[in-house]
Amino acid sequence: MRSASAPRATSVRPTGRLARRLLQLYAGLALYGASSALLVRAGLGLDPWDVFHQGLAELTGWSIGTVSVAVGALVLLLWVPMRQRPGLGTVSNVFAVGLSMDATLAVVPDVHGVALQAGLLAAGIVLNGVATGLYIAAAFGPGPRDGLMTGLHHRTGRSLRLVRTGIELAVLAAGFLLGGTVGVGTVAYALAIGPLAQFFLRRFALPPAADPVAAGAPSAATAPTAATAATAKP
């Protein structure tokens, strides 16, 4: 007879786990695009990749979301010589983030005044942390830009920190020269996104599966970690 104080199983069935992972993936990608749009509307500076996207948008006349999709697809092609394997999340975020970004920009107007801009900047950064925690915890594969970083790390033997810094400085400089917005928001994002992503990754971590094999649970090599959260970029 089971004791009244015996612990109850907290594992979830494979079908329920997969549904939650898919929900987290697409909710995270949609919110990531929305958060990026809020940073654009705040007008105080973007993260390095979006500085680059915005600069290219100024050059081409395309929307920033369209540029994001195009750049993501091109970056994904760079995975081929590095023998990186994309996952469902990798392919999905090539399209989902840019589409969500353009959709949000269509309904959120520019704001004026330091207080409103700062508030929108803070909301965008926090929402970006939520989004990052959601899609990383879903464990469907890294974003194309994040995969580029890890691929170069494996190919060159350089540290992840060095490779990431080099990539982001390069795209930041290129974006700035093309007319992308660099400012206090760029610095605030860089300082805040790592701790925020780690915090929300813990909140959205999946419960253990009843059958890890049947549930498609991530292996130790692909499971999300605090280090992944700190370096993630779709």
Short mmCIF file of C-alpha atoms in Angstrom, two decimals:
data_model
loop_
_atom_site.label_atom_id
_atom_site.label_comp_id
_atom_site.label_asym_id
_atom_site.label_seq_id
_atom_site.Cartn_x
_atom_site.Cartn_y
_atom_site.Cartn_z
CA MET A 1 0.00 0.00 0.00
CA ARG A 2 1.40 3.41 -1.03
CA SER A 3 2.15 5.82 1.76
CA ALA A 4 0.25 9.09 1.70
CA SER A 5 3.56 10.92 1.74
CA ALA A 6 5.13 9.02 -1.17
CA PRO A 7 6.32 11.27 -4.03
CA ARG A 8 4.20 11.33 -7.14
CA ALA A 9 5.67 10.86 -10.60
CA THR A 10 6.21 14.11 -12.45
CA SER A 11 7.17 12.71 -15.84
CA VAL A 12 5.02 13.48 -18.84
CA ARG A 13 3.78 11.30 -21.68
CA PRO A 14 5.66 11.47 -25.01
CA THR A 15 2.74 13.02 -26.92
CA GLY A 16 2.20 15.71 -24.28
CA ARG A 17 5.92 16.46 -24.16
CA LEU A 18 6.16 16.84 -27.93
CA ALA A 19 3.12 19.15 -28.00
CA ARG A 20 4.65 21.33 -25.31
CA ARG A 21 8.00 21.45 -27.11
CA LEU A 22 6.34 22.54 -30.35
CA LEU A 23 4.28 25.15 -28.52
CA GLN A 24 7.38 26.53 -26.81
CA LEU A 25 9.34 26.56 -30.05
CA TYR A 26 6.84 28.55 -32.11
CA ALA A 27 5.74 30.79 -29.25
CA GLY A 28 9.40 31.57 -28.56
CA LEU A 29 10.18 32.35 -32.19
CA ALA A 30 7.10 34.55 -32.58
CA LEU A 31 7.93 36.44 -29.38
CA TYR A 32 11.54 36.81 -30.46
CA GLY A 33 10.46 38.57 -33.63
CA ALA A 34 8.02 40.73 -31.67
CA SER A 35 10.68 41.69 -29.13
CA SER A 36 13.09 42.65 -31.90
CA ALA A 37 10.39 44.89 -33.38
CA LEU A 38 9.94 46.62 -30.02
CA LEU A 39 13.66 47.39 -29.96
CA VAL A 40 13.38 48.88 -33.44
CA ARG A 41 10.46 51.10 -32.38
CA ALA A 42 12.30 52.18 -29.21
CA GLY A 43 14.99 53.66 -31.45
CA LEU A 44 17.75 53.44 -28.85
CA GLY A 45 19.86 50.72 -30.43
CA LEU A 46 19.52 47.11 -31.53
CA ASP A 47 21.39 43.90 -30.92
CA PRO A 48 24.34 43.39 -33.33
CA TRP A 49 22.57 41.13 -35.83
CA ASP A 50 19.54 43.42 -36.03
CA VAL A 51 21.83 46.43 -36.52
CA PHE A 52 23.12 44.52 -39.54
CA HIS A 53 19.60 43.61 -40.70
CA GLN A 54 18.45 47.20 -40.34
CA GLY A 55 21.46 48.48 -42.25
CA LEU A 56 20.79 46.05 -45.10
CA ALA A 57 17.12 47.06 -45.05
CA GLU A 58 18.17 50.68 -45.52
CA LEU A 59 20.41 49.66 -48.41
CA THR A 60 17.97 47.35 -50.22
CA GLY A 61 14.63 48.95 -49.42
CA TRP A 62 13.36 45.63 -48.07
CA SER A 63 11.63 45.32 -44.73
CA ILE A 64 13.90 44.41 -41.84
CA GLY A 65 11.97 41.16 -41.34
CA THR A 66 12.53 40.17 -44.98
CA VAL A 67 16.23 40.92 -44.61
CA SER A 68 16.32 38.80 -41.45
CA VAL A 69 14.82 35.86 -43.35
CA ALA A 70 17.25 36.28 -46.25
CA VAL A 71 20.29 36.56 -43.97
CA GLY A 72 19.15 33.56 -41.94
CA ALA A 73 18.84 31.47 -45.10
CA LEU A 74 22.30 32.52 -46.30
CA VAL A 75 23.84 31.80 -42.91
CA LEU A 76 22.18 28.37 -42.94
CA LEU A 77 23.94 27.62 -46.25
CA LEU A 78 27.24 28.23 -44.47
CA TRP A 79 26.43 25.24 -42.29
CA VAL A 80 27.01 22.89 -45.24
CA PRO A 81 30.82 23.10 -45.41
CA MET A 82 30.97 22.99 -41.61
CA ARG A 83 28.84 19.82 -41.55
CA GLN A 84 26.35 21.27 -39.11
CA ARG A 85 22.97 19.56 -38.89
CA PRO A 86 19.90 21.81 -38.73
CA GLY A 87 16.87 20.87 -36.68
CA LEU A 88 13.21 21.79 -36.95
CA GLY A 89 13.88 24.86 -34.82
CA THR A 90 16.75 25.92 -37.08
CA VAL A 91 14.67 25.92 -40.25
CA SER A 92 11.58 27.33 -38.52
CA ASN A 93 13.31 30.36 -37.08
CA VAL A 94 14.75 31.36 -40.45
CA PHE A 95 11.19 32.30 -41.39
CA ALA A 96 9.25 32.73 -38.15
CA VAL A 97 11.36 35.45 -36.53
CA GLY A 98 11.39 37.74 -39.56
CA LEU A 99 7.69 37.30 -40.28
CA SER A 100 6.79 38.01 -36.66
CA MET A 101 9.07 41.05 -36.64
CA ASP A 102 7.41 42.59 -39.70
CA ALA A 103 3.92 41.80 -38.37
CA THR A 104 4.69 43.53 -35.06
CA LEU A 105 6.22 46.55 -36.77
CA ALA A 106 3.01 46.89 -38.79
CA VAL A 107 0.93 47.43 -35.63
CA VAL A 108 3.34 49.07 -33.18
CA PRO A 109 4.09 52.73 -34.00
CA ASP A 110 7.27 54.66 -33.29
CA VAL A 111 7.41 56.21 -29.83
CA HIS A 112 8.79 59.63 -28.87
CA GLY A 113 10.19 60.85 -25.60
CA VAL A 114 12.95 59.30 -23.52
CA ALA A 115 10.60 57.73 -20.96
CA LEU A 116 8.50 55.93 -23.59
CA GLN A 117 11.55 54.85 -25.53
CA ALA A 118 13.26 53.50 -22.40
CA GLY A 119 10.11 51.64 -21.39
CA LEU A 120 9.77 50.05 -24.82
CA LEU A 121 13.46 49.15 -24.81
CA ALA A 122 13.15 47.45 -21.42
CA ALA A 123 10.02 45.58 -22.52
CA GLY A 124 11.74 44.42 -25.69
CA ILE A 125 14.82 43.13 -23.87
CA VAL A 126 12.81 41.26 -21.23
CA LEU A 127 10.49 39.78 -23.87
CA ASN A 128 13.56 38.71 -25.82
CA GLY A 129 14.80 36.87 -22.74
CA VAL A 130 11.43 35.13 -22.38
CA ALA A 131 11.48 34.16 -26.05
CA THR A 132 15.04 32.84 -25.85
CA GLY A 133 14.22 30.71 -22.82
CA LEU A 134 11.15 29.28 -24.57
CA TYR A 135 12.75 28.22 -27.83
CA ILE A 136 16.03 26.96 -26.35
CA ALA A 137 14.20 24.83 -23.77
CA ALA A 138 12.18 23.28 -26.61
CA ALA A 139 15.47 21.72 -27.84
CA PHE A 140 14.67 21.58 -31.56
CA GLY A 141 18.09 22.81 -32.66
CA PRO A 142 19.97 26.12 -32.61
CA GLY A 143 19.19 29.13 -34.73
CA PRO A 144 21.22 29.55 -37.93
CA ARG A 145 23.40 32.32 -36.49
CA ASP A 146 24.04 30.38 -33.29
CA GLY A 147 24.94 27.33 -35.37
CA LEU A 148 27.39 29.41 -37.37
CA MET A 149 29.10 30.32 -34.11
CA THR A 150 29.35 26.73 -32.89
CA GLY A 151 30.41 25.50 -36.33
CA LEU A 152 33.27 27.99 -36.51
CA HIS A 153 34.21 27.06 -32.95
CA HIS A 154 34.57 23.41 -33.93
CA ARG A 155 36.33 24.14 -37.22
CA THR A 156 38.84 26.66 -35.86
CA GLY A 157 39.34 25.40 -32.32
CA ARG A 158 38.80 28.92 -30.99
CA SER A 159 36.70 29.48 -27.88
CA LEU A 160 32.97 30.07 -28.22
CA ARG A 161 33.36 33.44 -26.54
CA LEU A 162 36.04 34.55 -29.00
CA VAL A 163 34.14 33.30 -32.06
CA ARG A 164 30.89 34.88 -30.91
CA THR A 165 32.58 38.18 -30.14
CA GLY A 166 34.29 38.23 -33.53
CA ILE A 167 31.07 37.51 -35.43
CA GLU A 168 29.00 40.04 -33.52
CA LEU A 169 31.61 42.79 -33.77
CA ALA A 170 31.82 42.18 -37.52
CA VAL A 171 28.06 42.34 -38.12
CA LEU A 172 27.73 45.28 -35.73
CA ALA A 173 30.37 47.29 -37.56
CA ALA A 174 28.93 46.40 -40.98
CA GLY A 175 25.41 47.27 -39.85
CA PHE A 176 26.52 50.58 -38.36
CA LEU A 177 28.30 51.55 -41.59
CA LEU A 178 25.12 50.68 -43.51
CA GLY A 179 22.99 52.90 -41.28
CA GLY A 180 21.78 50.52 -38.55
CA THR A 181 20.93 51.94 -35.13
CA VAL A 182 23.63 51.57 -32.46
CA GLY A 183 23.11 53.13 -29.05
CA VAL A 184 22.45 52.61 -25.39
CA GLY A 185 19.99 49.86 -26.27
CA THR A 186 22.79 47.88 -27.93
CA VAL A 187 24.82 47.98 -24.72
CA ALA A 188 21.79 47.26 -22.51
CA TYR A 189 20.89 44.25 -24.63
CA ALA A 190 24.43 42.87 -24.48
CA LEU A 191 24.54 43.16 -20.69
CA ALA A 192 21.04 41.88 -19.94
CA ILE A 193 20.25 39.12 -22.42
CA GLY A 194 22.54 36.45 -20.96
CA PRO A 195 21.19 36.58 -17.38
CA LEU A 196 17.60 36.96 -18.63
CA ALA A 197 17.89 34.00 -20.99
CA GLN A 198 19.34 31.78 -18.27
CA PHE A 199 16.59 32.82 -15.84
CA PHE A 200 13.78 32.04 -18.28
CA LEU A 201 15.42 28.86 -19.53
CA ARG A 202 15.12 27.48 -16.00
CA ARG A 203 11.46 28.55 -15.84
CA PHE A 204 10.57 26.88 -19.13
CA ALA A 205 12.65 23.72 -18.72
CA LEU A 206 10.66 20.62 -19.62
CA PRO A 207 9.77 18.02 -17.00
CA PRO A 208 11.45 14.63 -17.46
CA ALA A 209 9.88 12.35 -20.06
CA ALA A 210 8.36 9.04 -19.03
CA ASP A 211 10.22 7.43 -21.92
CA PRO A 212 13.13 9.60 -23.15
CA VAL A 213 13.59 7.61 -26.36
CA ALA A 214 9.94 7.67 -27.34
CA ALA A 215 9.60 11.30 -26.35
CA GLY A 216 12.53 12.37 -28.48
CA ALA A 217 14.22 13.93 -25.46
CA PRO A 218 17.43 15.79 -26.30
CA SER A 219 20.66 13.97 -25.69
CA ALA A 220 23.42 15.37 -23.52
CA ALA A 221 24.99 16.77 -26.67
CA THR A 222 21.92 18.79 -27.67
CA ALA A 223 20.17 19.55 -24.40
CA PRO A 224 19.94 23.26 -23.59
CA THR A 225 22.40 24.58 -21.04
CA ALA A 226 23.09 27.84 -19.30
CA ALA A 227 26.01 28.39 -21.68
CA THR A 228 23.70 27.92 -24.66
CA ALA A 229 21.28 30.44 -23.23
CA ALA A 230 23.99 33.00 -22.74
CA THR A 231 25.15 32.76 -26.37
CA ALA A 232 21.87 32.16 -28.18
CA LYS A 233 20.78 34.13 -31.18
CA PRO A 234 18.17 32.75 -33.61
#
